[in-house]
Each structure stands twice: as C-alpha cells, then as structure tokens.
GROMACS .gro file of C-alpha atoms in nm:
model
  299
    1UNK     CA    1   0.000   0.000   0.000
    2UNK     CA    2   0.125   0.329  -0.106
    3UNK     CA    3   0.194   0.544   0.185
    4UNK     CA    4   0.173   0.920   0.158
    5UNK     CA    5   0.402   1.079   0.439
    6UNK     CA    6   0.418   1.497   0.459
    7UNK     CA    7   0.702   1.707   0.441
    8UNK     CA    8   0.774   1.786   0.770
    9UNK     CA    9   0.974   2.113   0.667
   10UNK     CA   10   0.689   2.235   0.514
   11UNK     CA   11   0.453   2.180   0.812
   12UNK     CA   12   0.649   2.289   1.055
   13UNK     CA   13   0.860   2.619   0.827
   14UNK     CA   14   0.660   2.899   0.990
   15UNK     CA   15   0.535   2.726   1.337
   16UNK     CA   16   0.543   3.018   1.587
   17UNK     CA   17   0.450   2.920   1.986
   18UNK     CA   18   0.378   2.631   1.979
   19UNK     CA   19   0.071   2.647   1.685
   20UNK     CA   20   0.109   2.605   1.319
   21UNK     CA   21   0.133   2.935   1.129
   22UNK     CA   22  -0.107   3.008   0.882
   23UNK     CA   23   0.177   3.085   0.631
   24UNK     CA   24   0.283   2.667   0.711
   25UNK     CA   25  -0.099   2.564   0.539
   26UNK     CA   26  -0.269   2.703   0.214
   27UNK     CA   27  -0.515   2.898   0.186
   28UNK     CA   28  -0.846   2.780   0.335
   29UNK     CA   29  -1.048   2.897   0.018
   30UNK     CA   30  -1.428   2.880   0.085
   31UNK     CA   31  -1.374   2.797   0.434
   32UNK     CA   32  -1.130   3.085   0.541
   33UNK     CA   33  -1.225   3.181   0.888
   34UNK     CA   34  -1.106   3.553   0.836
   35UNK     CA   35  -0.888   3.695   1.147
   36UNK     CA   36  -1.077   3.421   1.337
   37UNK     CA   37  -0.839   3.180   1.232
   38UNK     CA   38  -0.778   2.861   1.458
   39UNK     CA   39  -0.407   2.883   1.394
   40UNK     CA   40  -0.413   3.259   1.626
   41UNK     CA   41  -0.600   3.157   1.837
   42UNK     CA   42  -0.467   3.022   2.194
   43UNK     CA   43  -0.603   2.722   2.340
   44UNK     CA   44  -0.831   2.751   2.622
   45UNK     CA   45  -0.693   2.458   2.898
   46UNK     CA   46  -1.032   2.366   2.968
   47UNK     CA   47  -1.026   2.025   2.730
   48UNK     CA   48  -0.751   1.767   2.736
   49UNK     CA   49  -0.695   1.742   2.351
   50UNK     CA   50  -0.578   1.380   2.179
   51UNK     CA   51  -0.606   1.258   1.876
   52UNK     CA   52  -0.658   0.867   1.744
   53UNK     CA   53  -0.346   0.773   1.541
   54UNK     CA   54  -0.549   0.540   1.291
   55UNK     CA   55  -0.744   0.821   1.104
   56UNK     CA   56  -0.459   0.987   1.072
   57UNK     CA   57  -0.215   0.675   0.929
   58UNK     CA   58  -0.133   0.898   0.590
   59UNK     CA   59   0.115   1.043   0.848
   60UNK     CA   60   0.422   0.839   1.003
   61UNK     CA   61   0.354   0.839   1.402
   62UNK     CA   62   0.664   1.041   1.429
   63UNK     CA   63   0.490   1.309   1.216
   64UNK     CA   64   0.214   1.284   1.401
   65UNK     CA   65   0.367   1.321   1.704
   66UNK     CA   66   0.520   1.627   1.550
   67UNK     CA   67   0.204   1.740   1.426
   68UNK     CA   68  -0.006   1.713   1.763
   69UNK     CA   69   0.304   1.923   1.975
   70UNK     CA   70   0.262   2.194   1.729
   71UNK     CA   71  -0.162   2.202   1.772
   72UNK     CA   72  -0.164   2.183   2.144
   73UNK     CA   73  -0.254   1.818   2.142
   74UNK     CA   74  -0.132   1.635   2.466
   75UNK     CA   75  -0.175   1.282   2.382
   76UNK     CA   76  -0.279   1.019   2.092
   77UNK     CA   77  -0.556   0.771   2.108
   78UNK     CA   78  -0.509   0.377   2.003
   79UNK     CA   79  -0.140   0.344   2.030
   80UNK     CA   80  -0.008  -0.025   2.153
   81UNK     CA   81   0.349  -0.058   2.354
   82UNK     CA   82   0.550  -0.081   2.063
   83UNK     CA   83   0.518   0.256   1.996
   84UNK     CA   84   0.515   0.431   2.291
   85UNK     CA   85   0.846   0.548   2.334
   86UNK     CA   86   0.788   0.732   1.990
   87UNK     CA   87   0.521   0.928   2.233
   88UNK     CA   88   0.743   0.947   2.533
   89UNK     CA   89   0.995   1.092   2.342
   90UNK     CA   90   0.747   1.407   2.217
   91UNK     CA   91   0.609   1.382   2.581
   92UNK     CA   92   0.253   1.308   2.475
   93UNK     CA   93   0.024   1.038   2.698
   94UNK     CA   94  -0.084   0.745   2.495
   95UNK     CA   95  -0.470   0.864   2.631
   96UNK     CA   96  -0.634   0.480   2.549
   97UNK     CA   97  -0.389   0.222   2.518
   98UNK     CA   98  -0.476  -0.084   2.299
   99UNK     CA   99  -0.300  -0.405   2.219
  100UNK     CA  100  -0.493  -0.638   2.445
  101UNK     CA  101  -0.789  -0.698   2.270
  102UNK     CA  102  -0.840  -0.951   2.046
  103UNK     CA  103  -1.067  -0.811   1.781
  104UNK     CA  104  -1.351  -0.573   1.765
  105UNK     CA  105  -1.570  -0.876   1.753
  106UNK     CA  106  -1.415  -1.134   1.987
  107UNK     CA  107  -1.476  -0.991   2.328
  108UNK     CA  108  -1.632  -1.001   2.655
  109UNK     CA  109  -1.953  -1.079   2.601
  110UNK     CA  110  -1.845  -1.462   2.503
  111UNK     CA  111  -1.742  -1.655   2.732
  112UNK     CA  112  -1.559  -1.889   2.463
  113UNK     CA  113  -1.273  -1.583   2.437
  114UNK     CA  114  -1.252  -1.516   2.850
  115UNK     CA  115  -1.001  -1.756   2.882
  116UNK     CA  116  -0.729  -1.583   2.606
  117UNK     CA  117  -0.885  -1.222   2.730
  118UNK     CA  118  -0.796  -1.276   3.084
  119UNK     CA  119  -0.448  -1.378   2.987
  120UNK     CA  120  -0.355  -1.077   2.766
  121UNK     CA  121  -0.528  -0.837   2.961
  122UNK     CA  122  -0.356  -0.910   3.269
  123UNK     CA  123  -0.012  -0.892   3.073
  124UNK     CA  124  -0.120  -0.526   2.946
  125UNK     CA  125  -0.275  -0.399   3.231
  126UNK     CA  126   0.118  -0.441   3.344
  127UNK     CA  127   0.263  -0.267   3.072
  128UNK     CA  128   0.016  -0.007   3.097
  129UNK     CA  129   0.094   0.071   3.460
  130UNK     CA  130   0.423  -0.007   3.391
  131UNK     CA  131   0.424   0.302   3.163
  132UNK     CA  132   0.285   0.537   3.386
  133UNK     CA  133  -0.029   0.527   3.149
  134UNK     CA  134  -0.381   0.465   3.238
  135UNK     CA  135  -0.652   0.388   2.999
  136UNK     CA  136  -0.689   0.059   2.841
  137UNK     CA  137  -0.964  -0.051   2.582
  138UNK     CA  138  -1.186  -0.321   2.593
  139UNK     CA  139  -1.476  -0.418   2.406
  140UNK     CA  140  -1.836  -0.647   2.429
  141UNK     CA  141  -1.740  -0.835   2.114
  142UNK     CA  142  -2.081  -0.934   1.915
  143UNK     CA  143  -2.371  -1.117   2.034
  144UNK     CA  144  -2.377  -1.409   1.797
  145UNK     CA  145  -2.708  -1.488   1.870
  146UNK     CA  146  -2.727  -1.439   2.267
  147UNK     CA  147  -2.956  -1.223   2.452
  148UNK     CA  148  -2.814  -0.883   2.587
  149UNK     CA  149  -2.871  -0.994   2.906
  150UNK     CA  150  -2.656  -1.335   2.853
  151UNK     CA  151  -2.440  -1.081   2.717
  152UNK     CA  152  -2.413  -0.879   3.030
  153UNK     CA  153  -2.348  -1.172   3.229
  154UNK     CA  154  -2.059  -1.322   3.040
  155UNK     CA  155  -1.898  -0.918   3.040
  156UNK     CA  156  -1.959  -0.892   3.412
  157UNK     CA  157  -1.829  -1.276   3.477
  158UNK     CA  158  -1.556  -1.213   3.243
  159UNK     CA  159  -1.404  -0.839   3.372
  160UNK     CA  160  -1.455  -0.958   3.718
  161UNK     CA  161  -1.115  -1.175   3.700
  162UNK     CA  162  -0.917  -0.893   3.580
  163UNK     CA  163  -1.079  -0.601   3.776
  164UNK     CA  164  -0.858  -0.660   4.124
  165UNK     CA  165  -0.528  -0.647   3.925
  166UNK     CA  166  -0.661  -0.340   3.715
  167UNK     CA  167  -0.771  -0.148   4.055
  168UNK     CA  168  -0.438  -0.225   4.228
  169UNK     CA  169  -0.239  -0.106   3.930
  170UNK     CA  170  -0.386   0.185   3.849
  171UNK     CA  171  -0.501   0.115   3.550
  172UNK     CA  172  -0.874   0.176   3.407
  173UNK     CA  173  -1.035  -0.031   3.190
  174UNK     CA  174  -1.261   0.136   2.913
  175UNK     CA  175  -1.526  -0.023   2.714
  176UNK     CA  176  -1.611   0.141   2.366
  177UNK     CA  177  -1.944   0.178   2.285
  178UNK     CA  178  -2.057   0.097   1.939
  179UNK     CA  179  -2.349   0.148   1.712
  180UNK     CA  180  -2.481  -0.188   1.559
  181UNK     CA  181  -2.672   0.021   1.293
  182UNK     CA  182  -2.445   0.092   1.039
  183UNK     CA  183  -2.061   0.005   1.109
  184UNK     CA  184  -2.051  -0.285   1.354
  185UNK     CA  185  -2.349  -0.525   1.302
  186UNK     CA  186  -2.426  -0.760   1.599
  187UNK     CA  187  -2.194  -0.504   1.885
  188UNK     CA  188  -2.343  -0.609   2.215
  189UNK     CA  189  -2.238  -0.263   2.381
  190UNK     CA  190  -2.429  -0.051   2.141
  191UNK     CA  191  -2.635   0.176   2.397
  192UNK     CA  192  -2.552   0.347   2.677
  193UNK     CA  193  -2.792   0.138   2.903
  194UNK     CA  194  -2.579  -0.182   2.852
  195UNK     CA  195  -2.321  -0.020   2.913
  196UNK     CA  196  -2.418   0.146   3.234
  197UNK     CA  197  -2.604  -0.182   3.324
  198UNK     CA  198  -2.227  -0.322   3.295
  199UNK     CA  199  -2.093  -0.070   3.526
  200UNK     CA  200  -2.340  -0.111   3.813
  201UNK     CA  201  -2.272  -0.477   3.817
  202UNK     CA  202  -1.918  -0.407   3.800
  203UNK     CA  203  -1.917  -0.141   4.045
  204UNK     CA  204  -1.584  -0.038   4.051
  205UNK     CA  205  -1.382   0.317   3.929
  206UNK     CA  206  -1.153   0.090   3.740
  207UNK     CA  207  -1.414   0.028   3.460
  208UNK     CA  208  -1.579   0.287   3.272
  209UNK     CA  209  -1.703   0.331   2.935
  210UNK     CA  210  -1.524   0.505   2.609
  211UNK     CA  211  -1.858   0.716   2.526
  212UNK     CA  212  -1.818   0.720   2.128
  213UNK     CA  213  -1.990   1.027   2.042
  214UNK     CA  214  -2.038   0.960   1.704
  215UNK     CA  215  -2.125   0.605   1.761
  216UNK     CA  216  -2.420   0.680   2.032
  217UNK     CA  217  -2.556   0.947   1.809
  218UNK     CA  218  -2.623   0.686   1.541
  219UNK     CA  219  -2.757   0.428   1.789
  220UNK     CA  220  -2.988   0.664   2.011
  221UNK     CA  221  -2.916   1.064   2.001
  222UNK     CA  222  -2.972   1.261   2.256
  223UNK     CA  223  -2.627   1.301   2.300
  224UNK     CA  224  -2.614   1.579   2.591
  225UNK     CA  225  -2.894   1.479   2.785
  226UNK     CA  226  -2.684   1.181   2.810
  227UNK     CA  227  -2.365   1.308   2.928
  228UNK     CA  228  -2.487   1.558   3.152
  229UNK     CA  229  -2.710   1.235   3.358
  230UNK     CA  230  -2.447   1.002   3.346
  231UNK     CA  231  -2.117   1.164   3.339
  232UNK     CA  232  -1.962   0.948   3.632
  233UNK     CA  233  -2.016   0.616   3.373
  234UNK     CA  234  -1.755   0.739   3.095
  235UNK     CA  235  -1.384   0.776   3.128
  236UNK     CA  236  -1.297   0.877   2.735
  237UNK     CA  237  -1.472   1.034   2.482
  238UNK     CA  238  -1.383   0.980   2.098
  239UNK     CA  239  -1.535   1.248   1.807
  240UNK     CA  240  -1.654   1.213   1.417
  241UNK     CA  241  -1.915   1.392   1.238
  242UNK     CA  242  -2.258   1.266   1.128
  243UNK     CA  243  -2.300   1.098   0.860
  244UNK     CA  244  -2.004   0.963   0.727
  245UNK     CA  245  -1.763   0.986   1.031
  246UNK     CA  246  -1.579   1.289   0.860
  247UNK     CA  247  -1.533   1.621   0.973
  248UNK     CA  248  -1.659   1.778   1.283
  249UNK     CA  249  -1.759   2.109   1.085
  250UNK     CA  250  -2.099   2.249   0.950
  251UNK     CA  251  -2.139   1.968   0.734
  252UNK     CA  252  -2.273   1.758   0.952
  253UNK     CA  253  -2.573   1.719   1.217
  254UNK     CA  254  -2.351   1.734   1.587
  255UNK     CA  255  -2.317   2.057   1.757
  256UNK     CA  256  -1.970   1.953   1.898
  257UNK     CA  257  -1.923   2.309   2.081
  258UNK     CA  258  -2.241   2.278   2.270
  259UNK     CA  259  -2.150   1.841   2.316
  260UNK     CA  260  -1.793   1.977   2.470
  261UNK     CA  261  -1.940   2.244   2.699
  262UNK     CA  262  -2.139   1.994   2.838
  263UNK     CA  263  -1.838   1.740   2.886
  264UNK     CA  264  -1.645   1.991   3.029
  265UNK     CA  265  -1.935   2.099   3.251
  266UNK     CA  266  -1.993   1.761   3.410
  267UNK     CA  267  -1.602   1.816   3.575
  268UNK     CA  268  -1.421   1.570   3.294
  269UNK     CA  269  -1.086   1.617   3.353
  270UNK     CA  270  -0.977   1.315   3.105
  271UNK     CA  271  -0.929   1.291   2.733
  272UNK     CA  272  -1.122   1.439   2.427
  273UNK     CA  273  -1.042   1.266   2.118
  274UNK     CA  274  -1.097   1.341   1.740
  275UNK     CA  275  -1.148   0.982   1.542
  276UNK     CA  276  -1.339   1.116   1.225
  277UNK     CA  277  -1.181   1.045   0.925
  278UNK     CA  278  -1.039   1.303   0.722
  279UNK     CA  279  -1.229   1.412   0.402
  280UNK     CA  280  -1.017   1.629   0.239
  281UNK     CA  281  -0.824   1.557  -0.063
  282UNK     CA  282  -0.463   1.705   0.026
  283UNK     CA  283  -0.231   1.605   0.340
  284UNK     CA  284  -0.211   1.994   0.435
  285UNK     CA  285  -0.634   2.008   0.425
  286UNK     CA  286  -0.635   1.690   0.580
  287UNK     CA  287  -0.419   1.899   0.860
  288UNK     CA  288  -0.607   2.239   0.839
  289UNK     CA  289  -0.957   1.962   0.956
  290UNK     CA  290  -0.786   1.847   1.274
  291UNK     CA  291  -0.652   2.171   1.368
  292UNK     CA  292  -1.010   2.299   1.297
  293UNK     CA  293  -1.192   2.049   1.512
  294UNK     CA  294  -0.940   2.091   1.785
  295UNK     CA  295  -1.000   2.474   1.802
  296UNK     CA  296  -1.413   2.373   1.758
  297UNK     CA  297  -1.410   2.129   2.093
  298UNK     CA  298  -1.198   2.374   2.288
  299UNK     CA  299  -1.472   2.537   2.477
   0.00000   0.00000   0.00000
C-alpha cells in the first residue's frame, strides 16, 4: 500500500509558539475563517486534547507526534506498547492504550474468548501501569445470537477476574461503545444502558465506558442529555461527524461546541479525542480539519 508521508519542513517552516502558522498551510479557500483563524487563536486549557493515530495513518507516528506538539494536542488515542516510546519521546500520553484486545468482535460478552482475554489483559494492564499510562480498551465483542442480558453476564463474569489487578495497578479499563446500525453489526455494547447496566454490576472506578460520540448518536441521540445524567459512567470520549464519520464542521448534524461544553461541565478532567476520518483531498487540508476540530471542541 502506497503510503503518503508529509514534508515535515513544510509543516512545521513557519510554526510560531507552539501552533502552526497560517503561512505553514494554504489557503483555506471557501472555508477561510477571516482573522478568526484557529491557527491565532490560543487554546483555552479547559479540554484535554488527543487525537486517534489510525485516522490519521497517511502520516508516520513520528509526524504525528510532530504534528499534535505543534496544535496543542497532549496525547494520541489507540497506540499499543510498541510505539510508545515514539510518544514518550514528544512527551505526549498514549490517552487509550490498545493491544490487548483480540478483535472488535471477539470480546467479553463470550465466554468462549474469557479464557485468552484474561491472559492478555492481565499482561497489558502491566505494561500499561508499567508506563505510567492509564486507559486501556476493551470491548463487548458481538452477540452471535445471545440475549443482551446473557451478554451482560458473560462481560460482568468475564471483567470480574481482571478487575482486582486493574484497581491495584492503576489502570482503568474502558469499554467502547458501538453502534450496531451501520458500522458494527451484531456489537453487544451498542447503547448506553448496557453499558451502564455493565458498570453497576461491575461497580468499581476501574471500569468505565469510552462514550463514542459519534457512535451513540447513530444508535440513540440525545447526545447531551446523556452526558450531563451520566457523566460518572464514561472515562474517554472519541469524536466524528454525522454521517459519514468525517469532519466535525458544519457539514454535519452534531453541535460539537455545545457536546464539549457539556463534557467539560460535568467536571471531565480526562481525554477528548478526534477519530473522524479526514475528508479532504490534500495532506495539508487533511491537517487544516484536525486543527479545525481541535479549536471547535476547545470550549
């Protein structure tokens, strides 16, 4: 697979403190933002910033890396223990550390995968502690037929073996919340209520649930309503725009400025993430969207 990387030089010609210069980018064209511009504008400190290093794969993590020091970005999303001393070295948190699962698919919800879960899980909730790091995806895995509530069971049954070592270390285990509707038929965790459901049975601050905003607004709306009433249930939150998981701009149907007042509202003080995929045609617009949404969720 071809793999377009972007010249670094370029990006990075006319930074000035810390934020990409507008000189660095071309012209935004129809979407200029006038002396509004992200790029002069400061960020607030109210929202912990990340970004998820698989929609942005066109770039080399190093660029990345590169890329999210320059925006104000504190930490990337999805990032397994191979690579983080690429982020140690830029001094960026690896915000939801993966590796353990094995697929989105295969999880806790069937009991026929507990036994391989429990043994790679406890190996990574080392690693992550190890690391100094905290967060550390999970997910339901599909239903294959089973009820939700057999579904629930196996989860709770399942997390319960790994949920001692996970509170003594530190470490916090996050279950992703899917929609079922469109991009991942059969998902077991695909509301909010099973997920909740989970965390009551679980009872414990060492499981929480990675609220997918783009995921719940697909699989039930009312996006805000939910966040502000159950705040205390989700550790992580990951962004995209509606429909088509792109852009977090006008284009789509979320109001991601009022969504982020809200998050920040409730107290959050962990990790906003922007997972929509780029729709833009060059690298540098591909850059000019995530330096957009990052200035758009930083209420």
């Amino acid at each position: 697979m071809k793999r377009y990387l972007i010249d670094r030089r370029s990006l990075l010609r006319h930074s000035v403190t810390g934020a990409i210069g507008l000189a660095a980018l071309p012209q935004f064209g129809s979407r200029a933002l006038a002396d509004d511009r992200p790029s002069q504008r400061a960020l607030k400190g109210n929202i912990h910033h990340a970004v998820a290093r698989w929609t942005f794969d066109f770039l080399s993590l190093e660029e990345l890396c590169q890329l999210s020091t320059e925006l104000g970005i504190t930490a990337i999303d999805l990032v397994g223990p191979e690579e983080w001393p690429v982020l140690q070295r830029y001094g960026l948190d690896s915000s939801m550390c993966n590796g353990a699962e094995l697929s989105l698919e295969d999880g806790w919800g069937d009991t026929r995968f507990h036994t391989e879960l429990i043994e790679r899980y406890r190996h990574h909730i080392d690693l992550v502690s190890q690391a100094g790091y905290t967060n550390l995806i999970c997910f339901s895995g599909n239903a294959r037929g089973m009820s939700p509530d057999q579904g629930l069971q196996n989860a709770e049954t399942g997390l319960k073996q790994i949920l001692a070592q996970a509170e003594a270390k530190g470490v916090v285990l996050q279950m992703e919340l899917f929609n079922s509707k469109i991009d991942h038929p059969d998902y077991l965790c695909d509301n909010s209520a099973w997920g909740i459901e989970l965390c009551h049975r679980l009872n414990s601050p060492n499981f929480k649930l990675l609220y997918d905003i783009y995921h719940m607004q697909i699989s039930e709306g009312d996006v805000i309503r939910t966040i502000r009433e159950n705040s205390h249930f989700f550790g992580h939150y990951h962004t995209a725009g509606v429909p088509g998981r792109h852009e977090i701009d006008d284009t789509q149907e979320l109001n991601y400025p009022a969504i982020c007042r809200a998050i920040r509202d409730t107290g959050f003080k962990g990790y906003i993430a922007q997972e929509f995929i780029p729709d833009r045609t060059s690298q540098q617009a591909k850059i000019e969207s995530l330096q957009a949404a990052i200035h758009r969720c930083d209420v």
